[in-house]
PDB file of C-alpha atoms in Angstrom:
ATOM      1  CA  VAL A   1     -27.100 -31.450 -85.847  1.00 52.00           C
ATOM      2  CA  GLU A   2     -24.459 -33.308 -83.545  1.00 56.00           C
ATOM      3  CA  TYR A   3     -25.509 -36.999 -84.629  1.00 56.00           C
ATOM      4  CA  TRP A   4     -25.086 -35.962 -88.149  1.00 62.00           C
ATOM      5  CA  ASP A   5     -21.761 -34.840 -87.677  1.00 62.00           C
ATOM      6  CA  LEU A   6     -20.910 -37.773 -85.873  1.00 55.00           C
ATOM      7  CA  GLU A   7     -22.378 -40.087 -88.968  1.00 57.00           C
ATOM      8  CA  GLN A   8     -20.539 -38.022 -91.327  1.00 61.00           C
ATOM      9  CA  ALA A   9     -17.251 -38.802 -89.568  1.00 56.00           C
ATOM     10  CA  LYS A  10     -17.684 -42.059 -89.549  1.00 48.00           C
ATOM     11  CA  LEU A  11     -18.133 -42.272 -93.266  1.00 54.00           C
ATOM     12  CA  ARG A  12     -15.590 -40.604 -94.124  1.00 53.00           C
ATOM     13  CA  LYS A  13     -13.461 -43.419 -92.718  1.00 51.00           C
ATOM     14  CA  GLY A  14     -14.636 -45.138 -95.783  1.00 51.00           C
ATOM     15  CA  SER A  15     -12.645 -45.904 -98.622  1.00 48.00           C
ATOM     16  CA  SER A  16     -15.283 -44.708-101.859  1.00 69.00           C
ATOM     17  CA  ALA A  17     -17.491 -41.910-101.164  1.00 82.00           C
ATOM     18  CA  ALA A  18     -20.595 -42.474-102.886  1.00 94.00           C
ATOM     19  CA  GLU A  19     -21.231 -39.400-104.976  1.00 96.00           C
ATOM     20  CA  PHE A  20     -23.852 -37.897-102.341  1.00 98.00           C
ATOM     21  CA  GLN A  21     -22.001 -38.908 -99.328  1.00 97.00           C
ATOM     22  CA  GLY A  22     -22.391 -35.923 -96.489  1.00 96.00           C
ATOM     23  CA  ARG A  23     -25.368 -34.667 -98.516  1.00 98.00           C
ATOM     24  CA  ILE A  24     -28.996 -33.659 -97.299  1.00 99.00           C
ATOM     25  CA  ALA A  25     -31.694 -34.027 -99.851  1.00 99.00           C
ATOM     26  CA  LEU A  26     -35.491 -33.262-100.083  1.00 99.00           C
ATOM     27  CA  VAL A  27     -37.998 -34.866-102.585  1.00 99.00           C
ATOM     28  CA  THR A  28     -41.403 -33.251-102.816  1.00 99.00           C
ATOM     29  CA  GLY A  29     -44.235 -36.130-103.885  1.00 98.00           C
ATOM     30  CA  ALA A  30     -41.836 -38.437-102.859  1.00 98.00           C
ATOM     31  CA  ALA A  31     -44.452 -41.665-102.019  1.00 98.00           C
ATOM     32  CA  SER A  32     -44.768 -42.851-105.193  1.00 96.00           C
ATOM     33  CA  GLY A  33     -43.692 -42.635-108.456  1.00 96.00           C
ATOM     34  CA  ILE A  34     -40.653 -40.509-109.572  1.00 97.00           C
ATOM     35  CA  GLY A  35     -40.598 -39.163-106.126  1.00 98.00           C
ATOM     36  CA  GLN A  36     -40.305 -42.189-104.444  1.00 98.00           C
ATOM     37  CA  ALA A  37     -37.850 -43.450-107.094  1.00 98.00           C
ATOM     38  CA  CYS A  38     -35.582 -40.440-106.566  1.00 99.00           C
ATOM     39  CA  VAL A  39     -35.616 -41.213-102.645  1.00 99.00           C
ATOM     40  CA  LYS A  40     -34.474 -44.601-103.413  1.00 98.00           C
ATOM     41  CA  GLU A  41     -31.687 -43.482-105.817  1.00 98.00           C
ATOM     42  CA  LEU A  42     -30.334 -40.613-103.652  1.00 99.00           C
ATOM     43  CA  LEU A  43     -30.390 -42.657-100.703  1.00 98.00           C
ATOM     44  CA  ALA A  44     -28.490 -45.563-102.970  1.00 98.00           C
ATOM     45  CA  ASN A  45     -25.752 -43.094-103.584  1.00 98.00           C
ATOM     46  CA  GLY A  46     -24.925 -41.904-100.070  1.00 98.00           C
ATOM     47  CA  ALA A  47     -27.405 -39.032 -99.598  1.00 99.00           C
ATOM     48  CA  VAL A  48     -29.712 -38.512 -96.589  1.00 98.00           C
ATOM     49  CA  VAL A  49     -33.455 -37.822 -97.703  1.00 99.00           C
ATOM     50  CA  ALA A  50     -36.240 -35.743 -96.334  1.00 99.00           C
ATOM     51  CA  ALA A  51     -39.257 -37.475 -98.046  1.00 99.00           C
ATOM     52  CA  LEU A  52     -42.047 -35.069 -98.477  1.00 99.00           C
ATOM     53  CA  ASP A  53     -45.580 -35.920 -99.409  1.00 99.00           C
ATOM     54  CA  VAL A  54     -49.625 -35.173 -98.754  1.00 98.00           C
ATOM     55  CA  ASN A  55     -50.398 -38.402 -98.014  1.00 98.00           C
ATOM     56  CA  PRO A  56     -49.630 -39.279 -93.969  1.00 98.00           C
ATOM     57  CA  LEU A  57     -48.319 -42.561 -94.772  1.00 98.00           C
ATOM     58  CA  ILE A  58     -45.060 -41.248 -95.962  1.00 98.00           C
ATOM     59  CA  THR A  59     -44.323 -40.413 -91.875  1.00 98.00           C
ATOM     60  CA  GLU A  60     -44.152 -44.358 -92.247  1.00 97.00           C
ATOM     61  CA  GLN A  61     -43.017 -45.577 -95.736  1.00 98.00           C
ATOM     62  CA  TYR A  62     -39.332 -45.549 -95.639  1.00 96.00           C
ATOM     63  CA  GLU A  63     -37.695 -47.704 -92.692  1.00 91.00           C
ATOM     64  CA  THR A  64     -34.485 -46.338 -92.309  1.00 95.00           C
ATOM     65  CA  SER A  65     -33.105 -43.412 -90.181  1.00 96.00           C
ATOM     66  CA  ASN A  66     -31.924 -42.011 -93.401  1.00 98.00           C
ATOM     67  CA  VAL A  67     -35.082 -41.304 -94.497  1.00 98.00           C
ATOM     68  CA  LEU A  68     -37.326 -38.295 -92.653  1.00 98.00           C
ATOM     69  CA  GLY A  69     -40.666 -38.241 -93.789  1.00 99.00           C
ATOM     70  CA  ILE A  70     -42.811 -35.422 -93.784  1.00 99.00           C
ATOM     71  CA  ARG A  71     -46.333 -34.956 -94.520  1.00 99.00           C
ATOM     72  CA  CYS A  72     -46.456 -31.700 -96.252  1.00 99.00           C
ATOM     73  CA  ASP A  73     -49.109 -29.789 -98.371  1.00 99.00           C
ATOM     74  CA  VAL A  74     -47.384 -27.992-100.838  1.00 99.00           C
ATOM     75  CA  THR A  75     -49.731 -25.390-101.623  1.00 98.00           C
ATOM     76  CA  ASP A  76     -49.587 -24.424 -98.181  1.00 99.00           C
ATOM     77  CA  SER A  77     -46.973 -21.855 -97.544  1.00 99.00           C
ATOM     78  CA  ALA A  78     -46.826 -22.434 -93.868  1.00 99.00           C
ATOM     79  CA  ASP A  79     -46.556 -26.363 -94.262  1.00 99.00           C
ATOM     80  CA  VAL A  80     -43.464 -26.123 -96.552  1.00 99.00           C
ATOM     81  CA  ALA A  81     -41.464 -23.431 -94.749  1.00 99.00           C
ATOM     82  CA  ASP A  82     -42.313 -25.983 -91.398  1.00 99.00           C
ATOM     83  CA  ALA A  83     -41.223 -29.073 -93.283  1.00 99.00           C
ATOM     84  CA  VAL A  84     -37.642 -27.248 -94.472  1.00 99.00           C
ATOM     85  CA  GLU A  85     -37.396 -25.818 -91.817  1.00 98.00           C
ATOM     86  CA  ARG A  86     -37.565 -29.176 -89.646  1.00 98.00           C
ATOM     87  CA  VAL A  87     -34.935 -30.991 -92.470  1.00 99.00           C
ATOM     88  CA  VAL A  88     -32.698 -28.408 -91.213  1.00 98.00           C
ATOM     89  CA  LEU A  89     -32.488 -29.309 -87.794  1.00 98.00           C
ATOM     90  CA  ARG A  90     -32.758 -32.926 -88.269  1.00 98.00           C
ATOM     91  CA  PHE A  91     -29.894 -33.124 -90.809  1.00 98.00           C
ATOM     92  CA  GLY A  92     -28.326 -29.554 -90.255  1.00 98.00           C
ATOM     93  CA  GLY A  93     -28.574 -28.081 -93.534  1.00 98.00           C
ATOM     94  CA  LEU A  94     -29.670 -28.512 -97.220  1.00 99.00           C
ATOM     95  CA  ASP A  95     -27.998 -29.557-100.003  1.00 99.00           C
ATOM     96  CA  ILE A  96     -30.495 -30.807-102.928  1.00 99.00           C
ATOM     97  CA  VAL A  97     -33.694 -30.235-103.448  1.00 99.00           C
ATOM     98  CA  VAL A  98     -35.680 -32.478-105.918  1.00 99.00           C
ATOM     99  CA  SER A  99     -39.603 -30.268-107.020  1.00 99.00           C
ATOM    100  CA  ASN A 100     -41.441 -33.531-107.851  1.00 98.00           C
ATOM    101  CA  ALA A 101     -44.484 -33.071-106.310  1.00 98.00           C
ATOM    102  CA  GLY A 102     -47.776 -32.959-109.375  1.00 96.00           C
ATOM    103  CA  ILE A 103     -50.923 -33.396-110.340  1.00 95.00           C
ATOM    104  CA  PHE A 104     -53.350 -34.548-113.539  1.00 91.00           C
ATOM    105  CA  THR A 105     -56.523 -32.718-113.314  1.00 91.00           C
ATOM    106  CA  ALA A 106     -59.561 -34.067-115.599  1.00 87.00           C
ATOM    107  CA  SER A 107     -58.365 -33.928-119.293  1.00 87.00           C
ATOM    108  CA  ALA A 108     -60.603 -31.123-120.794  1.00 93.00           C
ATOM    109  CA  PRO A 109     -60.883 -28.828-124.003  1.00 95.00           C
ATOM    110  CA  ILE A 110     -60.358 -25.205-122.892  1.00 98.00           C
ATOM    111  CA  SER A 111     -63.870 -24.750-123.749  1.00 98.00           C
ATOM    112  CA  GLU A 112     -65.154 -27.137-120.802  1.00 98.00           C
ATOM    113  CA  MET A 113     -62.366 -26.487-118.421  1.00 97.00           C
ATOM    114  CA  LYS A 114     -63.563 -25.723-115.214  1.00 98.00           C
ATOM    115  CA  ASP A 115     -62.195 -22.919-113.056  1.00 98.00           C
ATOM    116  CA  GLU A 116     -61.401 -25.297-110.159  1.00 98.00           C
ATOM    117  CA  ASP A 117     -59.361 -27.644-112.059  1.00 98.00           C
ATOM    118  CA  TRP A 118     -57.333 -24.945-114.158  1.00 98.00           C
ATOM    119  CA  SER A 119     -56.262 -23.406-110.186  1.00 98.00           C
ATOM    120  CA  ARG A 120     -55.632 -26.413-108.835  1.00 98.00           C
ATOM    121  CA  SER A 121     -53.120 -27.706-111.573  1.00 98.00           C
ATOM    122  CA  LEU A 122     -51.465 -23.911-111.343  1.00 99.00           C
ATOM    123  CA  ASP A 123     -51.372 -24.202-107.358  1.00 99.00           C
ATOM    124  CA  VAL A 124     -49.690 -27.736-107.102  1.00 99.00           C
ATOM    125  CA  ASN A 125     -48.079 -27.872-110.602  1.00 99.00           C
ATOM    126  CA  LEU A 126     -46.372 -24.336-110.502  1.00 99.00           C
ATOM    127  CA  SER A 127     -46.632 -22.160-107.371  1.00 99.00           C
ATOM    128  CA  ALA A 128     -46.040 -24.946-104.869  1.00 99.00           C
ATOM    129  CA  ALA A 129     -42.211 -24.930-106.717  1.00 99.00           C
ATOM    130  CA  MET A 130     -42.237 -21.225-106.099  1.00 99.00           C
ATOM    131  CA  ARG A 131     -42.972 -21.697-102.197  1.00 99.00           C
ATOM    132  CA  LEU A 132     -40.349 -24.604-102.136  1.00 99.00           C
ATOM    133  CA  LEU A 133     -37.839 -22.816-103.787  1.00 99.00           C
ATOM    134  CA  ARG A 134     -38.961 -19.483-101.617  1.00 99.00           C
ATOM    135  CA  VAL A 135     -37.563 -21.280 -98.042  1.00 99.00           C
ATOM    136  CA  SER A 136     -35.022 -23.653 -99.583  1.00 99.00           C
ATOM    137  CA  VAL A 137     -32.841 -21.023-101.111  1.00 99.00           C
ATOM    138  CA  PRO A 138     -31.644 -19.263 -98.198  1.00 98.00           C
ATOM    139  CA  TYR A 139     -30.330 -22.992 -96.897  1.00 99.00           C
ATOM    140  CA  LEU A 140     -28.991 -23.938 -99.967  1.00 99.00           C
ATOM    141  CA  ALA A 141     -27.037 -20.860-100.001  1.00 98.00           C
ATOM    142  CA  HIS A 142     -24.867 -22.474 -97.295  1.00 98.00           C
ATOM    143  CA  GLY A 143     -25.385 -26.069 -99.158  1.00 98.00           C
ATOM    144  CA  ILE A 144     -22.402 -28.219-100.335  1.00 97.00           C
ATOM    145  CA  ASP A 145     -22.403 -28.098-104.321  1.00 98.00           C
ATOM    146  CA  PRO A 146     -26.549 -26.870-103.880  1.00 99.00           C
ATOM    147  CA  SER A 147     -28.429 -27.970-106.175  1.00 99.00           C
ATOM    148  CA  ILE A 148     -32.383 -28.161-107.731  1.00 99.00           C
ATOM    149  CA  VAL A 149     -33.809 -30.256-109.972  1.00 99.00           C
ATOM    150  CA  ILE A 150     -37.459 -29.506-111.207  1.00 99.00           C
ATOM    151  CA  VAL A 151     -39.419 -32.348-112.633  1.00 99.00           C
ATOM    152  CA  GLY A 152     -41.347 -30.821-115.386  1.00 98.00           C
ATOM    153  CA  SER A 153     -42.811 -32.651-118.520  1.00 97.00           C
ATOM    154  CA  LYS A 154     -42.553 -33.440-122.222  1.00 95.00           C
ATOM    155  CA  ASN A 155     -45.807 -30.951-122.309  1.00 94.00           C
ATOM    156  CA  VAL A 156     -43.602 -28.179-122.101  1.00 97.00           C
ATOM    157  CA  SER A 157     -42.634 -28.578-125.621  1.00 95.00           C
ATOM    158  CA  ALA A 158     -45.245 -30.974-126.904  1.00 93.00           C
ATOM    159  CA  PRO A 159     -48.507 -30.521-125.679  1.00 93.00           C
ATOM    160  CA  GLY A 160     -51.089 -32.218-125.785  1.00 86.00           C
ATOM    161  CA  PRO A 161     -54.948 -31.521-126.265  1.00 90.00           C
ATOM    162  CA  GLY A 162     -57.010 -31.436-123.617  1.00 92.00           C
ATOM    163  CA  ALA A 163     -54.156 -30.910-121.293  1.00 93.00           C
ATOM    164  CA  ALA A 164     -54.512 -27.006-120.994  1.00 97.00           C
ATOM    165  CA  ALA A 165     -53.979 -26.784-117.327  1.00 98.00           C
ATOM    166  CA  TYR A 166     -51.034 -29.023-117.060  1.00 96.00           C
ATOM    167  CA  SER A 167     -49.395 -27.918-119.670  1.00 97.00           C
ATOM    168  CA  ALA A 168     -49.699 -24.248-118.965  1.00 98.00           C
ATOM    169  CA  ALA A 169     -48.349 -25.347-115.237  1.00 99.00           C
ATOM    170  CA  LYS A 170     -45.529 -26.903-116.629  1.00 98.00           C
ATOM    171  CA  ALA A 171     -44.653 -24.465-119.172  1.00 98.00           C
ATOM    172  CA  GLY A 172     -44.775 -21.766-116.200  1.00 99.00           C
ATOM    173  CA  LEU A 173     -42.595 -24.170-113.996  1.00 99.00           C
ATOM    174  CA  THR A 174     -39.977 -24.322-116.852  1.00 99.00           C
ATOM    175  CA  GLN A 175     -39.877 -20.456-116.972  1.00 99.00           C
ATOM    176  CA  LEU A 176     -39.657 -20.548-112.821  1.00 99.00           C
ATOM    177  CA  ALA A 177     -36.395 -22.666-113.187  1.00 99.00           C
ATOM    178  CA  ARG A 178     -34.996 -20.290-116.055  1.00 99.00           C
ATOM    179  CA  VAL A 179     -35.680 -16.928-113.885  1.00 99.00           C
ATOM    180  CA  ALA A 180     -34.196 -18.788-110.588  1.00 99.00           C
ATOM    181  CA  ALA A 181     -30.687 -20.445-112.671  1.00 99.00           C
ATOM    182  CA  LEU A 182     -30.156 -16.061-113.325  1.00 99.00           C
ATOM    183  CA  GLU A 183     -30.679 -15.550-110.335  1.00 99.00           C
ATOM    184  CA  LEU A 184     -29.268 -18.303-108.166  1.00 99.00           C
ATOM    185  CA  ALA A 185     -26.116 -18.564-109.400  1.00 99.00           C
ATOM    186  CA  SER A 186     -23.948 -15.945-108.038  1.00 98.00           C
ATOM    187  CA  SER A 187     -24.689 -18.112-104.662  1.00 98.00           C
ATOM    188  CA  GLY A 188     -23.392 -21.015-106.584  1.00 98.00           C
ATOM    189  CA  ILE A 189     -26.954 -22.734-106.873  1.00 99.00           C
ATOM    190  CA  ARG A 190     -27.534 -24.571-110.070  1.00 99.00           C
ATOM    191  CA  ILE A 191     -31.139 -25.704-111.048  1.00 99.00           C
ATOM    192  CA  ASN A 192     -32.343 -27.923-114.014  1.00 99.00           C
ATOM    193  CA  THR A 193     -34.931 -29.430-115.223  1.00 99.00           C
ATOM    194  CA  VAL A 194     -35.893 -32.988-116.321  1.00 99.00           C
ATOM    195  CA  HIS A 195     -39.009 -33.153-119.035  1.00 98.00           C
ATOM    196  CA  PRO A 196     -40.202 -36.829-118.782  1.00 96.00           C
ATOM    197  CA  ASN A 197     -42.841 -38.167-121.204  1.00 90.00           C
ATOM    198  CA  ALA A 198     -45.502 -40.384-119.579  1.00 82.00           C
ATOM    199  CA  VAL A 199     -44.127 -42.159-116.884  1.00 89.00           C
ATOM    200  CA  PHE A 200     -46.829 -44.892-116.416  1.00 86.00           C
ATOM    201  CA  ASP A 201     -45.748 -45.985-113.148  1.00 85.00           C
ATOM    202  CA  THR A 202     -47.262 -42.830-111.150  1.00 80.00           C
ATOM    203  CA  ALA A 203     -50.211 -41.838-109.376  1.00 78.00           C
ATOM    204  CA  ILE A 204     -50.623 -39.241-111.799  1.00 75.00           C
ATOM    205  CA  TRP A 205     -51.416 -41.817-114.745  1.00 79.00           C
ATOM    206  CA  THR A 206     -54.486 -43.586-113.406  1.00 82.00           C
ATOM    207  CA  ASP A 207     -56.696 -45.963-115.754  1.00 84.00           C
ATOM    208  CA  GLU A 208     -58.971 -43.224-116.425  1.00 84.00           C
ATOM    209  CA  VAL A 209     -56.597 -40.342-117.595  1.00 81.00           C
ATOM    210  CA  LEU A 210     -54.748 -43.005-119.458  1.00 85.00           C
ATOM    211  CA  GLN A 211     -57.597 -44.292-121.575  1.00 88.00           C
ATOM    212  CA  ALA A 212     -58.745 -40.658-122.021  1.00 83.00           C
ATOM    213  CA  ARG A 213     -54.894 -39.434-123.197  1.00 79.00           C
ATOM    214  CA  ALA A 214     -55.086 -42.513-125.911  1.00 87.00           C
ATOM    215  CA  ASN A 215     -58.727 -41.763-126.768  1.00 87.00           C
ATOM    216  CA  HIS A 216     -57.354 -37.781-127.796  1.00 78.00           C
ATOM    217  CA  TYR A 217     -54.589 -39.353-130.317  1.00 81.00           C
ATOM    218  CA  GLY A 218     -56.542 -42.078-131.701  1.00 88.00           C
ATOM    219  CA  LEU A 219     -54.401 -44.699-130.349  1.00 89.00           C
ATOM    220  CA  THR A 220     -55.476 -47.990-128.374  1.00 91.00           C
ATOM    221  CA  VAL A 221     -53.771 -47.647-124.367  1.00 86.00           C
ATOM    222  CA  ASP A 222     -51.163 -50.644-125.251  1.00 85.00           C
ATOM    223  CA  GLU A 223     -50.078 -47.992-128.398  1.00 87.00           C
ATOM    224  CA  TYR A 224     -49.879 -44.937-126.395  1.00 87.00           C
ATOM    225  CA  ARG A 225     -47.711 -46.321-123.842  1.00 85.00           C
ATOM    226  CA  THR A 226     -45.141 -46.965-126.491  1.00 86.00           C
ATOM    227  CA  SER A 227     -45.783 -43.867-128.287  1.00 88.00           C
ATOM    228  CA  ASN A 228     -42.512 -42.048-128.698  1.00 91.00           C
ATOM    229  CA  LEU A 229     -39.699 -42.252-131.528  1.00 94.00           C
ATOM    230  CA  LEU A 230     -38.011 -45.181-129.640  1.00 95.00           C
ATOM    231  CA  GLY A 231     -41.248 -47.194-128.561  1.00 92.00           C
ATOM    232  CA  THR A 232     -39.866 -47.917-125.103  1.00 92.00           C
ATOM    233  CA  HIS A 233     -41.409 -47.023-121.902  1.00 89.00           C
ATOM    234  CA  VAL A 234     -40.021 -44.319-119.445  1.00 92.00           C
ATOM    235  CA  SER A 235     -40.238 -45.701-116.041  1.00 94.00           C
ATOM    236  CA  SER A 236     -39.676 -43.823-112.762  1.00 97.00           C
ATOM    237  CA  LYS A 237     -36.245 -44.802-112.150  1.00 97.00           C
ATOM    238  CA  ASP A 238     -34.899 -43.774-115.375  1.00 97.00           C
ATOM    239  CA  VAL A 239     -36.277 -40.309-114.629  1.00 98.00           C
ATOM    240  CA  ALA A 240     -34.728 -40.636-111.386  1.00 99.00           C
ATOM    241  CA  ARG A 241     -31.822 -41.442-112.776  1.00 98.00           C
ATOM    242  CA  MET A 242     -31.447 -38.209-114.569  1.00 99.00           C
ATOM    243  CA  VAL A 243     -32.507 -36.528-111.597  1.00 99.00           C
ATOM    244  CA  CYS A 244     -29.360 -37.880-109.620  1.00 99.00           C
ATOM    245  CA  ALA A 245     -26.999 -37.152-112.302  1.00 99.00           C
ATOM    246  CA  MET A 246     -28.266 -33.502-112.460  1.00 99.00           C
ATOM    247  CA  ALA A 247     -27.773 -33.092-108.829  1.00 99.00           C
ATOM    248  CA  GLY A 248     -24.272 -34.431-109.098  1.00 98.00           C
ATOM    249  CA  SER A 249     -21.019 -34.069-110.518  1.00 98.00           C
ATOM    250  CA  LEU A 250     -21.941 -34.498-114.074  1.00 98.00           C
ATOM    251  CA  PHE A 251     -23.647 -31.278-114.431  1.00 99.00           C
ATOM    252  CA  ALA A 252     -21.368 -29.522-112.398  1.00 98.00           C
ATOM    253  CA  LYS A 253     -21.008 -27.044-114.462  1.00 98.00           C
ATOM    254  CA  THR A 254     -24.244 -26.769-115.613  1.00 99.00           C
ATOM    255  CA  THR A 255     -27.593 -24.675-114.697  1.00 99.00           C
ATOM    256  CA  GLY A 256     -30.888 -23.692-116.588  1.00 99.00           C
ATOM    257  CA  ALA A 257     -30.578 -26.790-118.800  1.00 99.00           C
ATOM    258  CA  GLN A 258     -33.359 -29.045-119.573  1.00 98.00           C
ATOM    259  CA  VAL A 259     -33.152 -32.695-120.692  1.00 98.00           C
ATOM    260  CA  PRO A 260     -35.617 -34.510-122.071  1.00 97.00           C
ATOM    261  CA  VAL A 261     -36.291 -38.295-120.789  1.00 97.00           C
ATOM    262  CA  ASP A 262     -39.073 -39.221-123.247  1.00 93.00           C
ATOM    263  CA  GLY A 263     -37.627 -41.712-125.741  1.00 94.00           C
ATOM    264  CA  GLY A 264     -37.714 -38.878-128.411  1.00 95.00           C
ATOM    265  CA  THR A 265     -40.745 -36.822-129.465  1.00 88.00           C
ATOM    266  CA  GLU A 266     -41.473 -36.327-132.864  1.00 84.00           C
ATOM    267  CA  ARG A 267     -43.114 -32.751-132.815  1.00 82.00           C
ATOM    268  CA  VAL A 268     -39.729 -31.731-130.807  1.00 80.00           C
ATOM    269  CA  VAL A 269     -36.958 -33.729-132.878  1.00 68.00           C
TER     270      VAL A 269
END
């Protein structure tokens, strides 16, 4: 904590402060895809970041003292609590939490859904966020402009066939965020949700998953990649920029919001 105070004193001497200078952020699912992009974007805007991931290589992935890589299984309550405590002990507090960790289990119609796939999706995509919020909120309540950003999915408003487990979990996650907005506002904690469309530079989108989703819609893989109103690719960096906007001053007076980063979805528009 003393080291962190010293570093902040040095940073305050700068002539122009970055958006998140002096802020402490935590990102789950930080080893790749949207999570990795969020770590980089938060760093670029002045924050120090705790990067959590189940991949043990996360501890060595970011070669800067401004990132603390922690191997963490978000389905394990003790693991999550320990990780958050380590962040607070290392940096002296917690200001921004990005709940991003997620999985897409095998595509299957409901009639063929396996119990283990259903349960696993709910555990990682929904229950893990509850565990993270539960242990983070007491620290966020003492944070600087505390903010939580939930990474949801366009499947909340426009679910797809064969994706019941993922869609239901993300819908539940969105409701969790809405309830949290009601409960946490009195503590000055904001919570907002970003809903990406298919972001193909993430670990979720294996070749098998991509082909299966394209098949469900009768599209080729290339057609599926740009099957939004703008006909554009949505990247992890696009989503990370919205995450940072939500965590920053642009959304200073907003909580409980849901914002799509999806290129436009005709089933919603």
